[in-house]
Amino acid sequence: MNLAPPLLARYAESLFWMARYLERVENLARLIEVTYIFESPGRESESWYALVRINADEESFSRRHGVADPDAIKRFYLIEADNPTSIPAAIEVARTNARVLRPLISTEMWKQLNQFHHALTAIAPAELEGDALSRLADRIRAGVQAQTGITEGTFFRDQSWHFLELGRLIERADQTTRLLDIKFHLLVPRAREEWRLVELTQWGSVLRAAAGYHAFRRIAPVEFAPADVVAFLLTDASFPRSVRLCLDEIERHLTALRIRYGLGGTRAALERAEEMRALIAGAETERLSAGGLHAFLDNLQHALIGLAGEIGTAFFRDWRPFAPEREQGFQEQRQEQAG
Amino acid sequence: MDMPAEDPFQGYDAGSFYCEFAAGREGDGSAAATIRSRIAALGLANLRSRARAAETDLFNLGITFTVYSEANAIDRILPFDCIPRLITAAEWTELDRGVRQRVAALNAFLEDIYHARHILKDGIVPADLVLGNANYRREMEEFPVPFGTYVHIAGIDIVRDERGAFRVLEDNARTPSGVSYVVENRHLMLRAFPDLMAGMRVAPVDDYGQRLRAALSEIAPAEVLDPQVVLLSPGIYNSAYFEHVFLAREMGVPLVEGRDLIIEDDRVFMLTTAGPRPVHTIYRRIGDDFLDPTLFRPDSLLGVPGLISAWRRGHVALANAVGTGVADDKAIYAYMPRIIRYYFGEDAILPNVETHICREPAGLQYTLDHLAELVVKPVGESGGYGITIGPRASTTELERTRAALLADPANWISQPMVGLSVGPTLCEEGIRARHLDLRPFVVTGRESWVLPGGLTRVALKRGSLIVNSSQGGGSKDTWVLTGEFQSGATAHGVMR
């Protein structure tokens, strides 16, 4: 018997998705920033196209824009709200979920998200040009971080908080695998010495995009190898964006839901998390960084989808692998204007 | 700092209308004069910039309603006017008694027409007007509701005529909205204009949620010790969604949609992360038609299949009850003074606006003869739609109205044009007189309670008499003055 107030299944679902989409916005901003830094002179199109491949958007992008033009790619992710993988689309979904959650979330959370939404749906084309892009990415990242901070400081920590955190952590782990994967798509020069230097710079930038460069420097050998970076982002127990730490936290939240709120449906998800932990523990980062990393990351991404699926089927009202449709019931609600 | 060059009220002229800000009203406690001098000290520019900031605040907080164009949903705030509307203690005593009498009459009438029908048999109200009404619900016949309360939440629209007499313009007994603005306007006033409020003795409006929850708990099935109350909303795309959020939060109860509820063995459950949980009282903000697709509109996804059956079995309470729309119909409105007299043997404390019932030959004839002086209203509409204001209508419009009246007289009522009272309002051109109305909210479980004040709506367009938000209306904070102004006290100190 617990006296905690009940949580509507639909709210749990919205909390999970709101957090996922916000985290997605932050990470997309990080990816854009790292791509901007990596832009190889003369081969900008190929650099930017890596972003499209990481997000598995090849088909929808070519349907819209045909050839891979850097400006088109930036617009695709930063301005085109009708592209479901764009930042404006993601913030729209996050806000729609927040709107559902207004009875539950703090006023300050809603206010911040509301203002952030207004700002992101009004990105001007000029902000995609030159170094303005870097400032824009920075602003987007800071916006989500403000949201995260306000949530930390104001959101009531009953079971709803655990569902919100689960969404955020699953998305964060997924995005870290994508950030690592960008290395797979990047271009490296052929000449040996030049290759080594470019390679190190690129790994350094991946770390910077993940906000892990300085922490990595503190614990890594002076002459670090690619395997060290891979190990750090996948298995470090203290770095907030490592897959390992995200998994630790996911298990912590699932366990809290099971013990404190008596939600036995967490069992299957906990098993999945354990499987993932074994997968990471067994990863031979040395070998992975020499080849096979892409396939390994793909495996992790699928395992995360499986984990989210177990949470969804156990607790949500109507589990779908994608965000709930925005237009659902729209017509009828317009019609019904009682009072 | 420059001294304000001129009195900001200089261009204010109430004309022949009753002024809600007139100094020296009994029980005013010099509130109007104090506010006036405070605004003068602030200066118009200052007042304006703070008013703008206050409105931005409303928008950012999402205290909005949603307007739909062809493709887009646009969130709009209800424009907020920072000069409050003042109600004296004596005026409030009359209003409070008046609206409680009105709600008691609505409930007595509903109980009667769904049971013994004395009032129809005695010929006070035409039977076909009730039994043939689209909002009459056969499902309600012989069905008892706790305390005989059908209308748990009512909003009574009141205007004030040229002589200052309060008159009821309309009863809202289905799902009246606007109470969230009453409370939010007060919060905004305290945040943005604490210096205007300082020292004023104003009745607080903060306990609406608690009162409402208490009433909703009272009507829950008697055997339940700790009833689960929920608010049933059509969802986030409904234009009044903010109000649903507000009420759910103030009561501390879940805001559910139809798809969150299931019925098993005529009992209602909500779907939670821990499985189905019983529900005992539903404050529904969904119209009768949409409540239960097995009985009413079969295509509705907003409601809950089997809900009415669960209700009739006594396992769940609904607020408001089904079928209250027959009592707040504009056609029934005309009979309200007679209804009050019939049940209570007393006159209406708050009279109606004089109303001509066009289904009655005399009423139709009078309306046709005086079309250019009257306001003609269709009985079924709300929100100010379909109204013809005779004195302002063109000849073509009048002829069109005449044809509509003759085609279906029963669909219309007419009223003289009431010169609504005015209050000072911050406009483009300065502080000007704009017309006002008032919607007090009455919560009834075992007994009735009235939220002090209510929603004051203001027609922001010059000369306009239509206060509806859909047609250029805004709102004001409504202060029920409870005592003498105290100098030196802070707004918060006196409020609590």
XYZ file of C-alpha atoms in Angstrom, chain B:
496
model
C 12.068 63.084 -12.374
C 9.436 64.965 -14.244
C 6.090 65.433 -12.602
C 3.219 64.032 -14.642
C 2.106 66.878 -16.846
C -1.592 66.219 -16.624
C -4.237 64.140 -14.924
C -4.418 60.825 -16.781
C -8.158 60.753 -16.109
C -8.622 64.022 -17.938
C -10.231 62.432 -20.998
C -12.395 60.073 -18.969
C -16.094 60.663 -19.396
C -18.728 58.130 -18.363
C -21.370 60.044 -20.280
C -24.900 58.932 -19.491
C -23.742 55.507 -18.305
C -23.343 54.362 -14.739
C -19.709 54.669 -13.671
C -18.285 51.819 -11.611
C -15.528 54.112 -10.437
C -17.660 56.995 -9.250
C -16.264 58.408 -6.036
C -18.369 58.551 -2.928
C -20.398 55.391 -3.426
C -21.579 54.003 -0.116
C -18.929 51.672 1.296
C -16.367 52.705 -1.277
C -14.002 53.667 1.526
C -12.287 56.195 -0.763
C -10.841 53.342 -2.827
C -11.636 54.908 -6.199
C -10.133 58.261 -5.259
C -7.023 56.565 -3.879
C -6.445 54.520 -7.025
C -7.026 57.569 -9.128
C -4.411 59.592 -7.318
C -1.967 56.684 -7.384
C -2.365 56.342 -11.142
C -1.851 60.085 -11.505
C 1.358 59.814 -9.508
C 2.562 56.917 -11.657
C 1.862 58.710 -14.899
C 0.317 57.282 -18.014
C 3.564 56.208 -19.715
C 4.658 54.292 -16.661
C 1.281 52.655 -16.284
C 1.332 51.669 -19.919
C 4.755 50.073 -19.853
C 3.889 48.107 -16.728
C 0.623 46.989 -18.272
C 2.518 45.770 -21.320
C 4.976 43.851 -19.151
C 2.077 42.306 -17.256
C 0.529 41.081 -20.495
C 3.840 39.588 -21.645
C 3.953 37.801 -18.327
C 0.523 36.308 -18.986
C 1.639 35.094 -22.381
C 4.853 33.535 -21.111
C 3.009 31.814 -18.298
C 0.646 30.390 -20.880
C -2.425 31.946 -19.287
C -4.026 31.863 -22.678
C -6.937 30.602 -24.677
C -6.528 29.132 -28.120
C -8.001 30.599 -31.257
C -8.115 28.508 -34.408
C -7.680 29.885 -37.877
C -7.732 27.634 -40.930
C -4.316 26.126 -40.384
C -2.968 27.396 -37.101
C -3.680 27.273 -33.430
C -2.776 30.630 -31.937
C -2.440 31.169 -28.226
C -3.913 34.465 -27.123
C -4.104 36.075 -23.769
C -7.317 37.551 -22.556
C -6.302 41.235 -22.706
C -5.842 42.503 -19.183
C -6.778 46.003 -18.099
C -4.853 47.107 -15.053
C -7.451 49.479 -13.616
C -9.559 47.331 -11.305
C -13.328 47.194 -11.155
C -14.617 48.070 -7.704
C -17.589 46.499 -5.955
C -18.588 47.896 -2.585
C -19.482 45.683 0.355
C -23.140 46.722 0.095
C -23.267 45.971 -3.613
C -21.654 42.611 -3.018
C -24.182 41.661 -0.355
C -26.942 42.186 -2.895
C -25.092 40.343 -5.664
C -24.174 37.423 -3.419
C -27.762 36.941 -2.271
C -29.049 37.449 -5.782
C -26.913 34.869 -7.519
C -27.474 32.300 -4.767
C -31.214 32.764 -5.165
C -30.783 32.364 -8.898
C -28.837 29.107 -8.578
C -31.327 27.765 -6.037
C -34.076 28.474 -8.566
C -32.175 26.770 -11.390
C -31.732 23.664 -9.225
C -35.347 23.658 -8.036
C -36.525 24.014 -11.621
C -34.347 21.134 -12.857
C -35.414 18.861 -10.014
C -39.046 19.640 -10.807
C -38.954 19.177 -14.575
C -37.086 15.882 -14.294
C -39.525 14.589 -11.660
C -43.081 15.786 -10.910
C -43.199 18.682 -13.419
C -45.420 20.882 -11.234
C -44.258 24.039 -12.925
C -45.294 22.709 -16.317
C -48.627 21.387 -15.067
C -49.366 24.725 -13.446
C -48.684 26.440 -16.746
C -45.950 28.710 -15.437
C -43.502 27.592 -18.118
C -44.807 26.131 -21.413
C -44.282 22.365 -21.355
C -43.129 22.145 -24.967
C -40.466 24.754 -24.308
C -38.923 22.358 -21.785
C -39.773 18.924 -23.138
C -39.040 19.900 -26.729
C -35.802 21.612 -25.830
C -32.683 20.172 -27.461
C -30.951 20.238 -24.072
C -33.660 18.322 -22.258
C -32.296 14.850 -21.347
C -34.734 11.999 -20.971
C -31.976 10.048 -19.163
C -32.397 12.421 -16.229
C -36.071 11.651 -15.591
C -36.723 10.285 -12.114
C -32.988 10.227 -11.397
C -32.135 11.659 -7.966
C -28.971 13.713 -7.508
C -27.347 14.419 -4.115
C -28.873 17.441 -2.299
C -30.990 18.123 -5.393
C -27.999 19.925 -6.842
C -27.754 19.755 -10.624
C -25.762 22.909 -11.203
C -22.638 22.614 -9.066
C -20.766 25.320 -10.885
C -22.705 28.272 -12.258
C -21.658 31.560 -13.802
C -24.317 34.263 -13.769
C -23.758 37.101 -16.238
C -24.762 40.412 -14.734
C -24.875 43.895 -16.176
C -25.668 47.229 -14.677
C -28.074 49.609 -16.360
C -27.955 53.391 -16.676
C -29.516 53.830 -13.241
C -26.984 51.518 -11.631
C -29.367 48.592 -11.094
C -27.841 45.130 -11.431
C -29.640 42.867 -13.903
C -29.056 39.280 -14.923
C -28.271 39.000 -18.615
C -27.696 35.270 -18.850
C -27.376 32.134 -16.739
C -24.564 29.688 -17.450
C -25.417 26.334 -15.933
C -23.479 23.924 -18.155
C -19.705 24.379 -18.061
C -19.158 28.095 -17.472
C -15.582 29.215 -17.930
C -13.548 32.217 -16.853
C -12.923 31.596 -13.176
C -9.218 30.980 -13.794
C -8.881 34.559 -15.016
C -10.415 35.853 -11.794
C -7.655 34.272 -9.751
C -4.852 34.831 -12.241
C -5.800 38.483 -12.703
C -5.499 38.948 -8.951
C -2.074 37.287 -8.908
C -0.997 39.460 -11.801
C -2.255 42.569 -10.051
C -0.288 41.677 -6.917
C 2.860 41.011 -8.941
C 2.713 43.926 -11.346
C 0.817 46.637 -9.445
C 1.347 46.048 -5.723
C 1.499 49.820 -5.243
C -2.029 50.241 -6.626
C -3.312 47.622 -4.192
C -1.424 48.643 -1.093
C -3.715 49.183 1.871
C -6.875 48.159 0.041
C -9.186 45.808 1.853
C -10.150 43.423 -0.860
C -11.843 40.044 -0.419
C -9.390 37.265 -1.359
C -10.149 34.881 -4.227
C -7.545 32.229 -3.485
C -9.729 29.532 -2.021
C -11.844 28.774 -5.083
C -10.030 25.459 -5.677
C -10.515 24.266 -2.101
C -14.193 25.220 -2.099
C -14.739 23.492 -5.401
C -12.969 20.335 -4.308
C -14.960 20.258 -1.078
C -18.246 20.534 -2.987
C -17.170 17.824 -5.434
C -16.218 15.549 -2.547
C -19.613 16.130 -0.917
C -21.482 14.803 -3.915
C -19.356 11.639 -4.281
C -21.096 8.306 -3.566
C -21.854 8.265 0.150
C -20.006 5.031 0.972
C -16.654 6.405 -0.203
C -14.525 7.833 2.605
C -11.822 9.569 0.615
C -13.285 10.192 -2.819
C -11.073 10.483 -5.885
C -12.061 13.623 -7.775
C -10.887 14.170 -11.358
C -11.372 16.907 -13.922
C -12.399 15.607 -17.347
C -11.157 17.810 -20.182
C -11.471 17.497 -23.966
C -7.676 17.913 -24.034
C -4.920 20.298 -24.945
C -6.538 21.594 -28.129
C -9.629 22.873 -26.359
C -9.686 26.645 -26.220
C -10.288 26.603 -22.449
C -7.507 24.085 -21.720
C -5.612 26.543 -19.550
C -8.604 26.839 -17.278
C -8.823 23.062 -16.964
C -5.152 22.966 -15.977
C -5.718 25.770 -13.516
C -8.658 24.059 -11.834
C -6.981 20.646 -11.668
C -3.925 22.261 -10.076
C -5.894 24.371 -7.624
C -7.880 21.333 -6.517
C -4.851 19.034 -6.595
C -6.658 16.420 -8.663
C -5.709 14.672 -11.921
C -6.725 16.249 -15.209
C -7.980 13.345 -17.290
C -9.195 12.882 -20.840
C -11.847 10.403 -21.886
C -9.214 7.913 -22.995
C -7.785 7.818 -19.457
C -11.039 6.447 -18.072
C -12.520 2.972 -18.365
C -15.740 1.506 -17.017
C -15.932 -1.952 -15.487
C -19.115 -3.264 -13.861
C -20.562 0.257 -13.982
C -17.617 1.612 -12.011
C -15.202 4.222 -13.304
C -11.432 3.774 -13.218
C -8.542 5.877 -14.439
C -5.519 4.249 -16.057
C -2.400 4.856 -13.984
C 1.118 3.475 -14.018
C 0.002 1.144 -11.229
C -3.072 -0.035 -13.121
C -6.728 1.077 -12.912
C -7.673 3.268 -9.917
C -11.274 4.059 -8.880
C -12.775 7.486 -9.611
C -15.712 8.869 -7.607
C -16.478 12.395 -8.788
C -15.932 13.807 -12.258
C -15.906 17.548 -12.837
C -16.461 17.375 -16.525
C -15.642 20.207 -18.866
C -17.169 18.355 -21.795
C -20.659 19.026 -23.109
C -23.486 16.529 -22.580
C -23.388 15.452 -26.218
C -19.822 14.244 -25.970
C -19.917 12.527 -22.581
C -20.916 9.001 -23.480
C -20.846 7.766 -27.080
C -23.089 4.820 -26.225
C -25.932 7.236 -25.409
C -25.224 10.523 -27.093
C -23.010 11.307 -30.088
C -21.735 7.885 -31.178
C -18.773 9.401 -33.040
C -17.338 11.171 -29.994
C -13.867 10.148 -28.864
C -13.812 12.690 -26.044
C -16.142 10.895 -23.694
C -16.255 7.541 -21.948
C -18.447 4.680 -23.192
C -20.722 3.564 -20.363
C -20.214 6.631 -18.172
C -23.910 7.519 -17.915
C -24.824 4.005 -16.900
C -22.174 4.087 -14.135
C -23.565 7.426 -13.023
C -27.146 6.196 -12.959
C -26.025 3.251 -10.836
C -24.734 5.778 -8.303
C -21.093 4.721 -8.528
C -19.809 8.066 -9.711
C -20.944 11.693 -9.443
C -20.934 14.127 -12.351
C -20.648 17.882 -12.027
C -22.526 19.523 -13.511
C -25.298 16.977 -13.880
C -26.417 16.026 -17.363
C -29.321 17.998 -18.773
C -28.757 21.371 -17.067
C -28.678 23.108 -20.453
C -32.460 23.202 -20.481
C -32.369 25.646 -17.563
C -29.860 28.174 -18.894
C -31.369 28.371 -22.323
C -32.177 31.934 -23.385
C -35.791 30.881 -23.876
C -36.092 29.701 -20.252
C -34.162 32.737 -19.047
C -37.142 34.901 -19.904
C -39.230 32.932 -17.411
C -36.721 33.058 -14.547
C -38.452 35.817 -12.550
C -41.669 33.768 -12.695
C -39.745 30.575 -11.801
C -38.242 32.236 -8.731
C -41.628 33.492 -7.621
C -43.201 30.080 -8.213
C -40.758 28.122 -6.061
C -39.824 30.611 -3.372
C -42.774 32.982 -3.247
C -40.445 35.962 -3.510
C -39.262 38.367 -6.163
C -35.983 37.968 -7.937
C -33.320 39.855 -5.970
C -31.572 40.528 -9.278
C -34.133 41.305 -11.996
C -33.763 40.155 -15.567
C -33.170 42.499 -18.399
C -36.683 43.070 -19.767
C -37.184 40.270 -22.263
C -39.694 39.718 -25.057
C -40.350 36.095 -25.862
C -40.951 35.872 -29.581
C -42.625 32.474 -29.343
C -45.454 34.380 -27.615
C -47.495 36.388 -30.161
C -47.365 39.583 -28.087
C -43.601 39.319 -27.728
C -43.115 38.742 -31.441
C -45.366 41.642 -32.368
C -43.572 43.996 -29.979
C -40.206 42.882 -31.321
C -41.215 43.388 -34.947
C -42.671 46.810 -34.141
C -39.570 48.003 -32.298
C -36.858 46.141 -34.191
C -34.635 49.190 -34.570
C -34.536 49.761 -30.782
C -34.037 46.173 -29.612
C -31.265 43.640 -29.279
C -32.424 40.412 -30.921
C -30.783 37.173 -29.798
C -31.072 33.582 -30.970
C -31.919 31.357 -27.997
C -29.431 28.603 -28.736
C -26.193 30.521 -29.234
C -23.551 31.711 -26.828
C -20.425 33.812 -27.063
C -22.239 36.816 -28.493
C -22.870 35.175 -31.866
C -25.948 35.762 -33.995
C -26.968 38.922 -32.184
C -28.507 41.911 -33.963
C -28.176 45.223 -32.165
C -31.081 47.208 -33.578
C -29.832 50.763 -33.015
C -26.571 49.910 -34.763
C -27.856 47.674 -37.552
C -28.232 48.715 -41.170
C -31.614 48.531 -42.881
C -30.505 45.392 -44.701
C -29.463 43.741 -41.451
C -32.774 44.661 -39.847
C -34.712 43.213 -42.763
C -32.681 40.013 -42.599
C -33.440 39.773 -38.869
C -37.130 40.418 -39.485
C -37.207 37.548 -41.978
C -35.429 35.237 -39.547
C -37.876 36.160 -36.781
C -40.883 35.432 -38.941
C -39.422 32.165 -40.219
C -38.866 30.735 -36.728
C -40.165 33.015 -33.950
C -39.485 30.462 -31.189
C -35.772 30.718 -31.872
C -35.603 34.353 -30.754
C -35.895 36.669 -27.826
C -35.451 40.429 -27.791
C -34.352 42.886 -25.165
C -34.034 46.654 -24.960
C -30.520 47.871 -25.447
C -29.020 48.163 -21.986
C -26.535 50.949 -21.592
C -24.007 48.858 -19.686
C -22.099 50.528 -16.917
C -18.574 51.712 -17.628
C -15.251 51.798 -15.881
C -11.991 53.612 -16.583
C -9.867 51.520 -18.930
C -6.387 52.043 -20.322
C -6.790 52.537 -24.076
C -4.644 53.725 -26.979
C -5.890 57.266 -26.544
C -5.594 57.316 -22.759
C -7.850 56.332 -19.887
C -11.345 56.069 -21.292
C -14.771 54.763 -20.323
C -15.462 51.234 -21.548
C -18.485 49.020 -20.957
C -18.319 46.196 -18.408
C -20.180 43.146 -17.283
C -19.681 40.735 -14.396
C -19.784 36.957 -14.098
C -19.836 35.767 -10.477
C -19.179 32.047 -9.955
C -21.342 29.986 -7.639
C -20.185 26.612 -6.282
C -22.881 24.353 -4.881
C -22.604 21.000 -3.136
C -24.798 20.785 -0.079
C -24.936 24.590 -0.022
C -23.956 27.456 -2.287
C -20.847 29.568 -2.000
C -20.029 32.544 -4.201
C -16.488 33.537 -5.110
C -16.230 37.206 -4.043
C -16.337 39.319 -7.178
C -16.150 37.270 -10.326
C -14.942 37.878 -13.816
C -15.257 41.446 -15.025
C -15.176 41.557 -18.783
C -14.616 44.807 -20.598
C -15.458 45.732 -24.182
C -12.189 47.282 -25.285
C -13.504 48.736 -28.495
C -14.864 52.226 -28.174
C -18.629 52.199 -27.777
C -18.835 48.409 -28.031
C -21.268 46.566 -25.784
C -19.923 43.091 -26.557
C -17.516 41.902 -23.913
C -16.867 38.366 -25.222
C -13.229 37.418 -25.615
C -13.937 36.155 -29.113
C -15.080 39.656 -30.082
C -12.517 42.023 -28.684
C -13.225 41.770 -24.976
C -10.694 41.901 -22.186
C -10.863 41.524 -18.431
C -10.156 43.394 -15.216
C -9.349 42.388 -11.695
C -12.530 42.642 -9.636
C -12.196 44.011 -6.118
C -14.877 43.393 -3.571
C -14.099 46.033 -0.970
C -14.493 44.746 2.538
C -13.642 47.775 4.609
C -11.989 51.130 4.889
C -8.768 51.814 3.059
C -5.789 51.638 5.440
C -2.846 53.841 4.676
C 0.545 52.346 5.286
C -0.427 48.695 4.873
C 0.996 46.579 2.064
C -1.135 44.792 -0.478
C -0.113 41.403 0.822
C -0.482 42.324 4.449
C -4.099 43.154 4.056
C -4.941 40.467 1.573
C -4.174 37.551 3.864
